[in-house]
Coordinates of C-alpha atoms and ligand atoms in Angstrom, one line a residue:
X1290 CA 40.9 -39.7 25.3
X1291 CA 38.4 -37.5 24.3
X1292 CA 35.6 -36.2 26.0
X1293 CA 32.1 -35.0 24.8
X1294 CA 30.1 -32.3 26.2
X1295 CA 27.3 -29.7 25.8
X1296 CA 28.4 -26.0 25.6
X1297 CA 26.7 -24.2 28.8
X1298 CA 25.3 -20.8 28.9
X1299 CA 25.1 -19.5 32.2
X1300 CA 21.8 -18.2 32.6
X1301 CA 22.9 -15.2 34.6
X1302 CA 24.7 -13.7 31.6
X1303 CA 21.9 -14.6 29.4
X1304 CA 19.0 -13.1 31.1
X1305 CA 19.4 -9.2 30.4
X1306 CA 20.4 -9.8 26.8
X1307 CA 17.0 -11.8 26.5
X1308 CA 15.1 -8.9 27.7
X1309 CA 17.2 -6.4 25.7
X1310 CA 17.4 -7.7 22.4
X1311 CA 14.5 -10.5 22.0
X1312 CA 12.3 -8.3 21.0
X1313 CA 12.3 -4.7 20.0
X1314 CA 8.8 -4.0 20.8
X1315 CA 7.8 -5.1 24.3
X1316 CA 4.1 -5.4 23.5
X1317 CA 4.8 -8.2 22.0
X1318 CA 5.2 -10.3 25.2
X1319 CA 1.2 -10.8 25.9
X1320 CA 1.1 -12.2 22.3
X1321 CA 3.4 -15.0 23.2
X1322 CA 1.9 -15.5 26.4
X1323 CA -1.6 -15.7 25.2
X1324 CA -0.1 -17.7 21.8
X1325 CA 0.9 -20.2 24.5
X1326 CA -2.2 -21.1 25.9
X1327 CA -3.6 -21.0 22.2
X1328 CA -1.3 -23.8 21.9
X1329 CA -1.8 -25.8 25.1
X1330 CA -5.4 -26.1 24.1
X1331 CA -5.0 -26.8 20.3
X1332 CA -2.5 -29.2 22.1
X1333 CA -5.1 -30.6 24.7
X1334 CA -7.8 -31.2 21.6
X1335 CA -5.3 -32.9 19.5
X1336 CA -5.0 -35.3 22.3
X1337 CA -8.6 -35.9 22.6
X1338 CA -9.2 -36.0 19.0
X1339 CA -6.8 -38.7 18.5
X1340 CA -8.4 -40.8 21.3
X1341 CA -5.1 -40.4 23.9
X1342 CA -7.1 -38.9 26.5
X1343 CA -11.1 -38.9 26.8
X1344 CA -12.4 -35.2 27.1
X1345 CA -12.9 -33.8 30.3
X1346 CA -16.9 -32.9 30.3
X1347 CA -16.3 -30.3 32.8
X1348 CA -14.1 -28.3 31.3
X1349 CA -14.4 -27.8 27.5
X1350 CA -15.3 -23.9 27.0
X1351 CA -12.0 -23.7 25.5
X1352 CA -10.5 -20.0 26.1
X1353 CA -8.1 -17.6 27.6
X1354 CA -8.8 -15.2 30.2
X1355 CA -7.0 -12.5 31.1
X1356 CA -7.5 -10.4 34.0
X1357 CA -5.6 -7.6 35.8
X1358 CA -5.1 -7.0 39.8
X1359 CA -4.1 -3.2 40.1
X1360 CA -3.7 -4.0 43.8
X1361 CA -1.6 -7.1 43.4
X1362 CA -0.3 -5.1 40.4
X1363 CA -0.5 -8.6 38.1
X1364 CA -1.5 -9.5 34.7
X1365 CA -3.0 -12.8 34.7
X1366 CA -3.3 -15.0 31.5
X1367 CA -5.2 -18.6 32.4
X1368 CA -6.1 -21.3 29.8
X1369 CA -7.7 -24.3 30.0
X1370 CA -5.4 -26.2 27.8
X1371 CA -2.9 -29.2 28.1
X1372 CA -1.2 -28.2 31.4
X1373 CA 2.0 -29.3 32.4
X1374 CA 3.6 -31.4 35.0
X1375 CA 6.3 -30.6 37.2
X1376 CA 8.9 -32.4 34.7
X1377 CA 7.2 -30.8 32.1
X1378 CA 7.7 -27.2 33.7
X1379 CA 11.8 -27.7 34.4
X1380 CA 12.2 -29.1 30.9
X1381 CA 10.3 -26.6 28.5
X1382 CA 9.9 -23.4 31.2
X1383 CA 13.2 -24.0 32.6
X1384 CA 15.4 -24.5 29.8
X1385 CA 15.3 -21.9 27.7
X1386 CA 14.9 -22.2 23.9
X1387 CA 14.2 -25.9 24.5
X1388 CA 10.5 -25.4 23.0
X1389 CA 8.0 -27.8 23.7
X1390 CA 6.4 -27.4 20.6
X1391 CA 9.0 -29.4 18.7
X1392 CA 9.0 -32.1 21.6
X1393 CA 5.2 -32.4 20.6
X1394 CA 4.9 -32.5 16.9
X1395 CA 8.1 -35.1 17.2
X1396 CA 5.5 -37.3 19.3
X1397 CA 2.4 -37.0 17.6
X1398 CA 3.8 -36.6 14.1
X1399 CA 1.1 -38.5 12.7
X1400 CA -1.5 -35.6 13.6
X1401 CA 0.7 -33.0 11.9
X1402 CA 2.0 -29.9 13.2
X1403 CA -1.2 -27.7 12.1
X1404 CA -2.2 -24.8 13.9
X1405 CA 0.7 -24.6 16.7
X1406 CA 2.3 -21.3 17.0
X1407 CA 5.5 -21.8 19.1
X1408 CA 8.4 -22.7 17.6
X1409 CA 11.7 -21.0 19.2
X1410 CA 11.3 -21.7 22.9
X1411 CA 11.8 -18.3 23.6
X1412 CA 8.5 -16.6 23.7
X1413 CA 7.6 -17.2 27.4
X1414 CA 10.9 -15.4 28.4
X1415 CA 9.6 -12.0 26.6
X1416 CA 7.1 -11.3 29.8
X1417 CA 10.1 -10.6 31.6
X1418 CA 10.4 -7.5 29.7
X1419 CA 7.6 -6.2 31.6
X1420 CA 7.4 -8.7 34.6
X1421 CA 9.9 -8.7 37.8
X1422 CA 8.8 -12.0 38.7
X1423 CA 6.2 -14.7 37.4
X1424 CA 4.6 -17.4 38.9
X1425 CA 3.2 -20.3 37.0
X1426 CA 0.1 -22.6 38.3
X1427 CA -0.3 -25.6 36.1
X1428 CA -2.0 -29.1 36.2
X1429 CA -1.6 -31.5 33.5
X1430 CA -4.2 -33.0 31.7
X1431 CA -2.8 -36.4 32.9
X1432 CA -4.8 -38.7 35.4
X1433 CA -3.8 -37.8 39.0
X1434 CA -1.5 -35.5 37.9
X1435 CA -0.6 -32.9 40.9
X1436 CA -1.0 -28.8 40.6
X1437 CA 2.7 -27.4 40.3
X1438 CA 3.6 -23.9 41.4
X1439 CA 6.7 -22.5 39.7
X1440 CA 8.4 -18.9 40.3
X1441 CA 11.2 -16.9 39.2
X1442 CA 12.6 -13.2 39.3
X1443 CA 13.2 -13.9 35.8
X1444 CA 17.1 -13.6 36.8
X1445 CA 18.5 -16.7 37.6
X1446 CA 17.5 -19.2 40.5
X1447 CA 13.6 -20.7 40.6
X1448 CA 11.5 -22.4 42.7
X1449 CA 9.0 -25.0 42.3
X1450 CA 6.6 -27.1 44.5
X1451 CA 3.7 -28.9 44.3
X1452 CA 0.3 -27.0 44.4
X1453 CA -3.7 -26.9 44.8
X1454 CA -4.8 -26.1 41.7
X1455 CA -8.6 -28.0 40.6
X1456 CA -8.8 -27.1 36.9
X1457 CA -6.8 -28.7 33.8
X1458 CA -4.8 -25.8 32.5
X1459 CA -2.1 -22.9 33.2
X1460 CA -2.5 -19.7 34.8
X1461 CA 0.7 -17.4 34.6
X1462 CA 0.8 -14.4 37.0
X1463 CA 3.2 -11.8 35.3
X1464 CA 4.2 -9.3 38.3
X1465 CA 4.5 -6.5 36.2
X1466 CA 7.0 -4.1 37.2
X1467 CA 7.3 -1.0 38.3
X1468 CA 8.0 1.1 35.3
X1469 CA 6.1 -0.9 33.3
X1470 CA 2.7 -0.2 34.7
X1471 CA 0.9 0.7 32.1
X1472 CA 0.7 -3.1 31.4
X1473 CA -1.9 -2.8 34.4
X1474 CA -4.1 -0.5 32.1
X1475 CA -7.1 -2.4 31.2
X1476 CA -7.4 0.2 28.1
X1477 CA -4.0 -0.6 26.9
X1478 CA -4.6 -4.6 27.6
X1479 CA -7.8 -4.4 25.9
X1480 CA -5.7 -2.4 22.9
X1481 CA -2.7 -5.2 22.7
X1482 CA -5.6 -8.3 22.2
X1483 CA -7.2 -5.9 19.4
X1484 CA -3.8 -5.9 17.7
X1485 CA -2.3 -9.0 18.6
X1486 CA -5.3 -11.5 19.1
X1487 CA -7.6 -10.5 17.1
X1488 CA -8.3 -13.1 15.2
X1489 CA -7.0 -16.1 17.2
X1490 CA -8.7 -19.5 17.5
X1491 CA -10.3 -19.6 20.9
X1492 CA -12.4 -17.2 22.8
X1493 CA -10.5 -14.5 25.2
X1494 CA -12.0 -12.6 27.6
X1495 CA -10.9 -9.8 29.6
X1496 CA -12.3 -10.5 33.4
X1497 CA -14.5 -13.1 32.7
X1498 CA -17.1 -13.4 35.2
X1499 CA -19.5 -16.8 34.2
X1500 CA -22.4 -14.5 32.6
X1501 CA -22.9 -12.6 29.6
X1502 CA -19.1 -12.5 28.4
X1503 CA -17.9 -11.4 25.0
X1504 CA -14.8 -12.8 23.7
X1505 CA -12.7 -10.1 22.4
X1506 CA -11.5 -11.8 19.7
X1507 CA -13.4 -12.9 16.1
X1508 CA -12.4 -16.7 16.3
X1509 CA -13.6 -17.5 13.3
X1510 CA -11.9 -14.8 11.1
X1511 CA -14.2 -14.2 7.4
X1512 CA -10.6 -14.7 5.4
X1513 CA -10.5 -18.3 6.5
X1514 CA -13.7 -19.4 5.2
X1515 CA -14.2 -19.9 1.6
X1516 CA -14.7 -17.3 -0.8
X1517 CA -18.3 -18.7 -2.3
X1518 CA -19.6 -18.9 0.9
X1519 CA -19.0 -15.0 1.7
X1520 CA -21.2 -12.3 1.3
X1521 CA -20.8 -8.9 -0.1
X1522 CA -21.9 -7.8 3.3
X1523 CA -19.8 -9.9 5.0
X1524 CA -16.5 -8.3 3.4
X1525 CA -17.8 -4.8 3.9
X1526 CA -18.5 -5.5 7.7
X1527 CA -15.0 -7.3 7.9
X1528 CA -13.3 -4.9 6.7
X1529 CA -15.0 -1.6 8.8
X1530 CA -14.4 -4.1 11.9
X1531 CA -10.9 -4.3 11.0
X1532 CA -9.6 -1.4 9.7
X1533 CA -12.1 1.2 11.3
X1534 CA -13.3 2.9 7.6
X1535 CA -16.1 3.9 7.6
X1536 CA -15.8 4.1 3.3
X1537 CA -16.5 0.9 1.8
X1538 CA -13.8 -0.5 -0.1
X1539 CA -14.0 -0.3 -3.7
X1540 CA -13.6 -3.7 -4.5
X1541 CA -11.7 -7.2 -2.8
X1542 CA -9.5 -10.2 -3.2
X1543 CA -10.0 -13.4 -1.6
X1544 CA -6.7 -15.2 -1.3
X1545 CA -7.2 -18.7 -0.7
X1546 CA -4.3 -21.6 -1.6
X1547 CA -3.4 -24.7 0.0
X1548 CA -0.7 -25.4 -2.6
X1549 CA 2.5 -24.7 -3.3
X1550 CA 2.0 -23.1 -0.2
X1551 CA -0.8 -22.1 2.7
X1552 CA -2.2 -18.6 2.1
X1553 CA -5.2 -16.9 2.7
X1554 CA -6.7 -13.8 3.3
X1555 CA -8.0 -10.5 1.7
X1556 CA -7.3 -7.4 0.2
X1557 CA -9.6 -4.6 -0.1
X1558 CA -8.7 -1.6 -2.4
X1559 CA -9.9 1.8 -0.5
X1560 CA -11.0 4.9 -2.4
X1561 CA -7.6 6.7 -2.2
X1562 CA -7.3 10.1 -3.7
X1563 CA -4.4 11.9 -2.2
X1564 CA -0.8 11.6 -1.2
X1565 CA -1.4 11.2 2.2
X1566 CA -4.5 8.7 1.8
X1567 CA -1.7 6.9 0.6
X1568 CA 0.1 6.4 3.4
X1569 CA -2.4 4.9 5.6
X1570 CA -2.5 1.3 3.8
X1571 CA -1.7 -1.3 5.7
X1572 CA -1.9 -5.2 5.4
X1573 CA -1.7 -7.4 8.7
X1574 CA 0.4 -10.6 8.5
X1575 CA -0.9 -13.6 10.2
X1576 CA 0.6 -16.9 10.8
X1577 CA -2.3 -19.2 12.0
X1578 CA -4.6 -16.4 13.5
X1579 CA -1.7 -14.8 15.4
X1580 CA -0.7 -11.4 14.1
X1581 CA 2.9 -11.0 13.2
X1582 CA 3.2 -7.4 11.9
X1583 CA 2.2 -4.9 9.5
X1584 CA 2.9 -4.3 5.8
X1585 CA 6.4 -6.7 6.3
X1586 CA 7.7 -6.1 3.0
X1587 CA 9.5 -9.1 2.7
X1588 CA 6.2 -11.0 2.1
X1589 CA 4.0 -8.1 0.8
X1590 CA 5.5 -6.0 -1.7
X1591 CA 5.8 -2.6 -0.8
X1592 CA 3.1 -0.7 -3.2
X1593 CA 0.4 -3.6 -2.0
X1594 CA 0.8 -1.6 1.2
X1595 CA -1.2 0.9 -0.1
X1596 CA -4.2 -1.7 0.0
X1597 CA -5.8 -2.6 3.6
X1598 CA -5.7 -6.3 4.2
X1599 CA -5.1 -9.5 6.2
X1600 CA -3.3 -12.0 5.0
X1601 CA -2.5 -15.5 7.0
X1602 CA 0.6 -17.5 5.9
X1603 CA 1.3 -20.6 8.2
X1604 CA 4.3 -21.1 6.4
X1605 CA 6.4 -18.3 6.3
X1606 CA 9.1 -19.2 8.0
X1607 CA 9.0 -17.0 11.2
X1608 CA 12.3 -16.0 13.2
X1609 CA 13.0 -14.2 16.3
X1610 CA 15.1 -12.0 13.9
X1611 CA 12.7 -10.7 10.8
X1612 CA 15.8 -9.9 8.8
X1613 CA 16.2 -13.5 8.5
X1614 CA 13.0 -13.4 5.9
X1615 CA 15.2 -11.3 3.3
X1616 CA 16.6 -14.1 1.7
X1617 CA 14.0 -17.0 2.2
X1618 CA 13.0 -18.3 -1.5
X1619 CA 10.1 -19.1 0.0
X1620 CA 8.7 -15.9 1.0
X1621 CA 10.0 -14.3 -2.3
X1622 CA 7.6 -17.0 -4.0
X1623 CA 4.8 -15.6 -1.8
X1624 CA 5.4 -12.3 -2.3
X1625 CA 5.4 -12.3 -6.3
X1626 CA 2.0 -14.5 -5.7
X1627 CA 0.3 -12.0 -4.0
X1628 CA 1.1 -9.5 -6.9
X1629 CA 0.2 -12.2 -9.5
X1630 CA -3.6 -12.3 -7.9
X1631 CA -3.5 -8.5 -7.8
X1632 CA -2.8 -8.2 -11.2
X1633 CA -5.1 -10.8 -12.2
X1634 CA -8.2 -9.4 -10.4
X1635 CA -7.7 -6.6 -11.9
X1636 CA -7.5 -8.0 -15.2
X1637 CA -10.5 -9.6 -15.0
X1638 CA -12.6 -6.9 -13.7
X1639 CA -10.9 -4.8 -16.8
X1640 CA -12.2 -7.7 -19.3
X1641 CA -15.7 -8.6 -17.1
X1642 CA -16.5 -5.9 -15.4
X1643 CA -15.2 -3.1 -17.8
X1644 CA -18.6 -0.4 -16.4
X1645 CA -17.8 -0.8 -12.6
X1646 CA -13.9 -1.4 -13.9
X1647 CA -14.2 2.7 -14.8
X1648 CA -16.3 3.6 -12.0
X1649 CA -13.3 2.7 -9.8
X1650 CA -10.5 4.0 -12.1
X1651 CA -10.1 7.1 -10.7
X1652 CA -9.6 5.7 -6.9
X1653 CA -7.5 2.5 -8.4
X1654 CA -5.3 4.6 -11.1
X1655 CA -2.8 6.1 -8.4
X1656 CA -2.5 2.3 -7.0
X1657 CA -1.7 0.6 -10.4
X1658 CA 0.6 3.3 -11.8
X1659 CA 2.6 3.2 -8.4
X1660 CA 2.8 -0.1 -8.5
X1661 CA 3.9 0.0 -12.4
X1662 CA 6.5 2.2 -11.2
X1663 CA 7.6 0.0 -8.3
X1664 CA 7.0 -3.4 -9.7
X1665 CA 8.2 -4.3 -13.2
X1666 CA 6.3 -7.6 -13.2
X1667 CA 3.4 -5.8 -12.0
X1668 CA 3.8 -3.2 -15.1
X1669 CA 3.8 -6.0 -17.7
X1670 CA 0.6 -7.9 -16.0
X1671 CA -1.4 -4.9 -16.3
X1672 CA -0.1 -2.5 -18.8
X1673 CA -2.9 -3.4 -21.1
X1674 CA -5.7 -2.1 -18.5
X1675 CA -4.0 1.3 -17.6
X1676 CA -7.0 3.9 -18.8
X1677 CA -7.5 7.2 -19.6
X1678 CA -10.0 9.5 -20.1
X1679 CA -10.0 11.2 -23.5
X1680 CA -11.3 14.6 -24.5
X1681 CA -15.0 13.1 -25.4
X1682 CA -15.1 11.9 -21.6
X1683 CA -14.3 8.3 -22.8
X1684 CA -12.0 5.7 -21.0
X1685 CA -9.8 4.1 -23.3
X1686 CA -6.4 1.8 -23.4
X1687 CA -3.4 3.8 -24.7
X1688 CA -3.6 0.5 -27.1
X1689 CA -7.5 1.6 -27.9
X1690 CA -7.0 5.3 -27.7
X1691 CA -4.5 4.8 -30.9
X1692 CA -6.4 2.7 -32.4
X1693 CA -4.1 -0.4 -32.2
X1694 CA -5.4 -3.7 -32.9
X1695 CA -5.4 -6.9 -30.8
X1696 CA -3.0 -8.9 -32.7
X1697 CA -0.6 -5.9 -33.5
X1698 CA 0.0 -5.3 -30.3
X1699 CA 0.1 -9.2 -29.1
X1700 CA 2.1 -10.5 -31.6
X1701 CA 5.9 -10.1 -31.3
X1702 CA 6.7 -12.6 -34.2
X1703 CA 5.5 -10.0 -36.4
X1704 CA 8.2 -7.2 -35.2
X1705 CA 10.8 -9.9 -35.9
X1706 CA 9.9 -10.3 -39.3
X1707 CA 9.6 -6.7 -40.0
X1708 CA 13.6 -7.3 -39.5
X1709 CA 16.3 -4.8 -37.9
X1710 CA 16.4 -1.8 -40.3
X1711 CA 12.3 -1.4 -39.9
X1712 CA 13.1 -1.6 -36.1
X1713 CA 15.1 1.3 -36.2
X1714 CA 12.7 3.4 -38.2
X1715 CA 10.1 2.9 -35.5
X1716 CA 9.2 6.3 -33.8
X1717 CA 6.9 6.9 -31.0
X1718 CA 3.6 7.9 -31.1
X1719 CA 3.0 11.3 -29.9
X1720 CA -0.1 11.2 -27.1
X1721 CA -0.9 14.4 -26.2
X1722 CA -2.3 14.6 -22.5
X1723 CA -4.1 17.3 -20.5
X1724 CA -2.7 17.6 -16.7
X1725 CA -5.6 20.2 -15.8
X1726 CA -8.6 20.4 -17.7
X1727 CA -10.2 23.8 -16.1
X1728 CA -6.6 25.2 -16.3
X1729 CA -5.8 24.4 -19.5
X1730 CA -9.5 25.0 -21.5
X1731 CA -8.6 27.2 -24.0
X1732 CA -5.9 24.3 -25.8
X1733 CA -8.7 21.6 -24.9
X1734 CA -11.0 24.0 -26.9
X1735 CA -8.2 24.5 -29.6
X1736 CA -7.6 20.7 -29.8
X1737 CA -10.8 19.5 -30.5
X1738 CA -11.7 22.3 -33.3
X1739 CA -8.7 20.8 -34.6
X1740 CA -10.5 17.2 -34.6
X1741 CA -7.6 16.3 -32.5
X1742 CA -7.6 14.0 -29.1
X1743 CA -6.0 13.8 -25.8
X1744 CA -5.9 11.7 -22.8
X1745 CA -6.5 13.3 -19.4
X1746 CA -3.4 12.7 -17.0
X1747 CA -4.1 14.8 -13.5
X1748 CA -2.7 12.6 -10.7
X1749 CA -0.1 13.4 -8.8
X1750 CA 2.0 10.6 -10.0
X1751 CA 1.2 11.0 -13.9
X1752 CA 4.4 13.4 -14.4
X1753 CA 6.3 10.3 -13.2
X1754 CA 4.3 7.7 -15.0
X1755 CA 4.5 9.4 -18.5
X1756 CA 8.4 9.6 -18.1
X1757 CA 8.0 5.6 -17.1
X1758 CA 6.1 4.6 -20.1
X1759 CA 8.6 6.6 -21.8
X1760 CA 11.3 4.4 -20.8
X1761 CA 9.9 1.3 -21.1
X1762 CA 8.0 1.6 -24.3
X1763 CA 10.8 3.7 -26.0
X1764 CA 9.4 2.8 -29.7
X1765 CA 5.7 3.1 -28.7
X1766 CA 5.0 6.4 -27.0
X1767 CA 6.2 10.2 -26.4
X1768 CA 4.2 12.2 -24.5
X1769 CA 3.7 15.5 -24.8
X1770 CA 1.1 17.9 -22.5
X1771 CA -1.3 20.0 -24.8
X1772 CA 1.1 23.0 -24.1
X1773 CA 4.0 21.8 -25.0
X1774 CA 3.5 21.2 -28.8
X1775 CA 1.0 23.8 -29.8
X1776 CA 3.0 24.4 -32.9
X1777 CA 2.9 21.0 -34.3
X1778 CA -0.2 19.7 -33.2
X1779 CA -2.1 23.1 -34.5
X1780 CA 0.0 23.8 -37.1
X1781 CA -2.4 24.7 -40.4
X1782 CA -1.7 22.8 -43.9
X1783 CA -1.4 25.9 -45.4
X1784 CA 1.7 26.8 -43.5
X1785 CA 2.9 30.4 -45.0
X1786 CA 5.3 33.0 -46.2
X1787 CA 8.6 32.4 -44.1
X1788 CA 9.7 35.9 -44.8
X1789 CA 6.5 37.5 -43.7
X1790 CA 6.7 35.4 -40.6
X1791 CA 10.1 36.5 -40.2
X1792 CA 9.2 39.7 -40.4
X1793 CA 5.9 39.8 -37.9
X1794 CA 8.1 37.3 -35.6
X1795 CA 10.8 40.3 -34.9
X1796 CA 7.9 43.1 -34.7
X1797 CA 6.0 41.2 -32.3
X1798 CA 9.5 40.8 -30.0
X1799 CA 10.1 44.4 -30.2
X1800 CA 6.5 45.3 -28.9
X1801 CA 6.8 43.3 -25.9
X1802 CA 7.4 44.3 -22.7
X1803 CA 8.5 40.9 -21.9
X1804 CA 11.9 40.5 -23.3
X1805 CA 12.0 36.9 -22.0
X1806 CA 9.7 35.0 -24.0
X1807 CA 10.5 33.6 -27.4
X1808 CA 8.1 34.6 -30.6
X1809 CA 7.3 32.1 -33.3
X1810 CA 4.7 32.9 -35.8
X1811 CA 2.8 30.1 -37.4
X1812 CA -0.4 29.8 -39.1
X1813 CA -2.7 27.7 -37.1
X1814 CA -5.6 25.9 -37.4
X1815 CA -7.9 27.9 -35.4
X1816 CA -8.0 31.6 -36.9
X1817 CA -10.0 32.8 -33.5
X1818 CA -7.2 32.8 -31.1
X1819 CA -4.7 35.5 -32.0
X1820 CA -1.7 33.7 -30.0
X1821 CA -0.9 31.1 -27.8
X1822 CA 2.0 29.9 -25.4
X1823 CA 3.8 26.8 -25.9
X1824 CA 6.0 25.3 -23.2
X1825 CA 8.4 22.7 -23.8
X1826 CA 8.0 19.5 -22.5
X1827 CA 11.0 18.3 -21.1
X1828 CA 11.8 21.2 -19.5
X1829 CA 8.8 21.7 -18.0
X1830 CA 8.7 17.9 -16.9
X1831 CA 12.3 18.7 -15.4
X1832 CA 10.6 21.1 -13.3
X1833 CA 7.7 19.4 -11.9
X1834 CA 9.9 16.7 -10.7
X1835 CA 12.2 18.8 -9.1
X1836 CA 8.6 20.5 -7.0
X1837 CA 8.1 17.0 -6.3
X1838 CA 11.0 16.6 -4.9
X1839 CA 11.0 19.6 -2.9
X1840 CA 14.0 21.3 -5.1
X1841 CA 13.3 24.5 -6.3
X1842 CA 11.9 24.7 -9.7
X1843 CA 13.6 26.3 -12.8
X1844 CA 12.7 29.8 -14.4
X1845 CA 9.1 29.2 -15.0
X1846 CA 9.6 31.6 -17.9
X1847 CA 12.2 30.0 -19.4
X1848 CA 11.2 27.5 -22.7
X1849 CA 8.2 29.5 -22.9
X1850 CA 7.2 30.3 -26.7
X1851 CA 4.5 32.7 -28.2
X1852 CA 3.3 31.2 -30.5
X1853 CA 1.8 33.9 -32.9
X1854 CA -1.3 32.5 -35.3
X1855 CA -1.3 34.1 -38.6
X1856 CA -4.5 33.1 -39.7
X1857 CA -6.3 35.4 -36.6
X1858 CA -7.6 38.5 -38.5
X1859 CA -5.9 40.9 -35.4
X1860 CA -2.4 39.5 -36.3
X1861 CA -3.1 39.6 -40.1
X1862 CA -3.4 43.5 -39.8
X1863 CA -0.6 43.4 -37.3
X1864 CA 2.1 45.1 -39.9
X1865 CA -0.1 47.3 -40.7
X1866 CA -0.2 49.2 -37.3
X1867 CA 1.7 52.2 -36.0
X1868 CA 4.1 51.5 -33.2
X1869 CA 2.0 52.5 -30.2
X1870 CA -0.8 50.5 -31.7
X1871 CA 1.5 47.4 -32.2
X1872 CA 3.2 47.8 -28.6
X1873 CA -0.5 47.7 -27.2
X1874 CA -1.8 44.9 -29.8
X1875 CA 1.4 42.7 -29.2
X1876 CA 1.1 43.3 -25.4
X1877 CA -2.5 42.7 -25.1
X1878 CA -2.2 39.5 -27.3
X1879 CA 0.2 38.1 -25.0
X1880 CA -1.6 38.7 -22.0
X1881 CA -4.5 36.6 -23.2
X1882 CA -2.4 33.9 -24.3
X1883 CA -0.5 34.1 -21.2
X1884 CA -3.6 33.8 -18.8
X1885 CA -5.0 31.0 -20.9
X1886 CA -2.0 29.2 -20.1
X1887 CA -1.2 30.1 -16.3
X1888 CA -1.8 33.3 -13.9
X1889 CA -0.3 36.4 -14.9
X1890 CA 2.3 38.0 -12.5
X1891 CA 0.7 41.2 -10.4
X1892 CA 2.5 43.5 -12.9
X1893 CA 1.1 42.1 -15.9
X1894 CA -2.3 41.5 -14.5
X1895 CA -2.4 45.7 -13.6
X1896 CA -1.2 46.6 -16.9
X1897 CA -3.9 43.8 -18.6
X1898 CA -6.7 45.3 -16.8
X1899 CA -5.4 48.9 -17.7
X1900 CA -5.5 48.2 -21.0
X1901 CA -8.7 46.5 -21.1
X1902 CA -10.3 49.5 -19.8
X1903 CA -8.6 51.8 -22.2
X1904 CA -10.6 49.1 -25.1
X1905 CA -13.8 49.5 -23.3
X1906 CA -13.6 53.4 -23.6
X1907 CA -12.7 53.2 -26.8
X1908 CA -15.7 51.2 -27.3
X1909 CA -18.2 53.5 -25.9
X1910 CA -16.0 56.6 -27.8
X1911 CA -15.4 58.4 -24.3
Ligands
ADP2849 P1 7.5 -22.4 22.4 O1 5.7 -21.3 22.1 O2 8.1 -21.1 20.7 O3 7.5 -23.4 22.3 P2 7.8 -20.6 24.7 O4 8.9 -19.9 25.5 O5 6.6 -19.6 24.6 O6 8.2 -21.2 23.5 O7 7.3 -21.8 25.9 C1 8.0 -22.9 25.7 C2 7.5 -24.1 26.0 O8 6.6 -23.8 27.4 C3 5.9 -24.8 24.9 O9 6.7 -25.4 24.1 C4 5.2 -25.5 26.1 O10 5.6 -26.9 25.6 C5 5.5 -25.0 27.2 N1 4.5 -23.5 28.1 C6 4.0 -22.6 27.7 N2 3.4 -21.9 28.2 C7 2.1 -22.9 28.1 C8 1.2 -23.3 28.7 N3 0.3 -22.3 28.6 N4 0.2 -24.5 28.7 C9 1.1 -25.5 28.2 N5 2.4 -25.6 28.4 C10 3.0 -24.0 28.1
MG2850 MG1 5.3 -19.6 23.0

């Protein structure tokens, strides 16, 4: 004969495990207890709404009251919600993991489960992480319900008895354990309420007095409103209050959708300039107005955590352990949707308000570029709205900069029509960029004089970003810093005599004290500059990448070439000079070129200064 039974879990063994492992963060107990009170009010109001019970007129200021008694060492949370009968306390509180929420929902399915927070039936016990004993005083809404007093040290036994309780609702009295006395501190409790309960849907009071009390929470946070009913000032105020940032945000995105999942929230673009500031962003995740955590990477794509924002998603499958979120399809959809909305907002702004977009650009560019590097989907959505300042101070996308027309870039069919051979021949266009407008002034000047243009890439991730673009668009772009391809960019069409150039190169090299640097003679478009330094793009970039990751860089002089400009009159006369003058001129020309690229070494600087003094003496004939 077979027999059926329930597997028994002994509470003596369970309780220590629950206490230790249930939540890694002890603070969370207050959220759980307050959320239960909120649930209890929601349930009561639902019953009233459905006509299951008449609203108690004397007790309808729905709220949660929190107080601390330092002498008794208790923290108390009281609600005027649905309350519990003795049977319910036994069933819902005493049987761990038997969530009353599921029961309630099953019973009142027709009203929908909207707004009820609890699901797992473990929240109440989290209070034992900080309490040595907990008492419950509760009275159900049911007609002629009696007050119930329950008490347990959370180890294995409890007592339950009838008691006097005047009002409907539940009062949880937590006797705080000695080593957790921080939870008897008013400041600590207020901070926890601000963190976890800021947007809970009923008023929460600390030390309720009955007159002039101010609730600690915002029961109707702005993000729940319809975007078209929100004013600019409201958005800014919500931002200041929620993120304690006194700088106004640049702009924001109000998320508001019902289908295929519910998602509400506001994402703010803060002013971001440095790498340090970047790490300050915070996207707070809520579920039915209950705070869950910051920057949960499964729901909010990592690069978006550079923004500040609140997201409320009642449909996230919350679990005691968040690691379950990772593989959830729904969660992935939510994450993708958020990314898409951000890209839409940015492209919309680019198309409809280019001026504002350009004004914000310096503040958002780092964020967008980082987003592209981290998320290819995001890149493909925003690649055409990434803009760069050019040498004339105009902001252009790369296509605009290169003069590529809409049709050319948008029609993949034409590429195919050209056939494979054409595709192979397609060479990327070289785009010159400036990483330091002041430091590279001489190069900029020469470029401008030669009728060339370049883009400015001077944020700290630009070296990464141009490499990323080359990797993503190998047939379209190749990037060269303005000092990296001088001979190709500035070479005069006239060229020069190879023999003569070779002789000049040799003579210059022989005269130079710096024996490391390579020398190349070239006729440049500008004649007023005797020489200019060229530093190979890829080795320099490699060094920068190493520096970014804190790896010692390569020798700076490596891959540096001194381009000697044969169009310049001083260089033109060089070969006729005697050896002493050759030395003087060659080194001085090098120092000048080197200074226009980067600082000289201390010895070089001294020599340069001495030479200048000699020049001045000669000039005045002393
Ligand atoms: P959950 O909230 O996930 O259901 P809890 O352990 O937090 O699990 O609570 C268990 C159950 O106890 C709740 O579902 C509810 O039925 C009951 N309960 C807890 N706190 C209250 C309260 N303040 N008022 C009424 N019922 C409560
Ligand atoms: Mg709960």
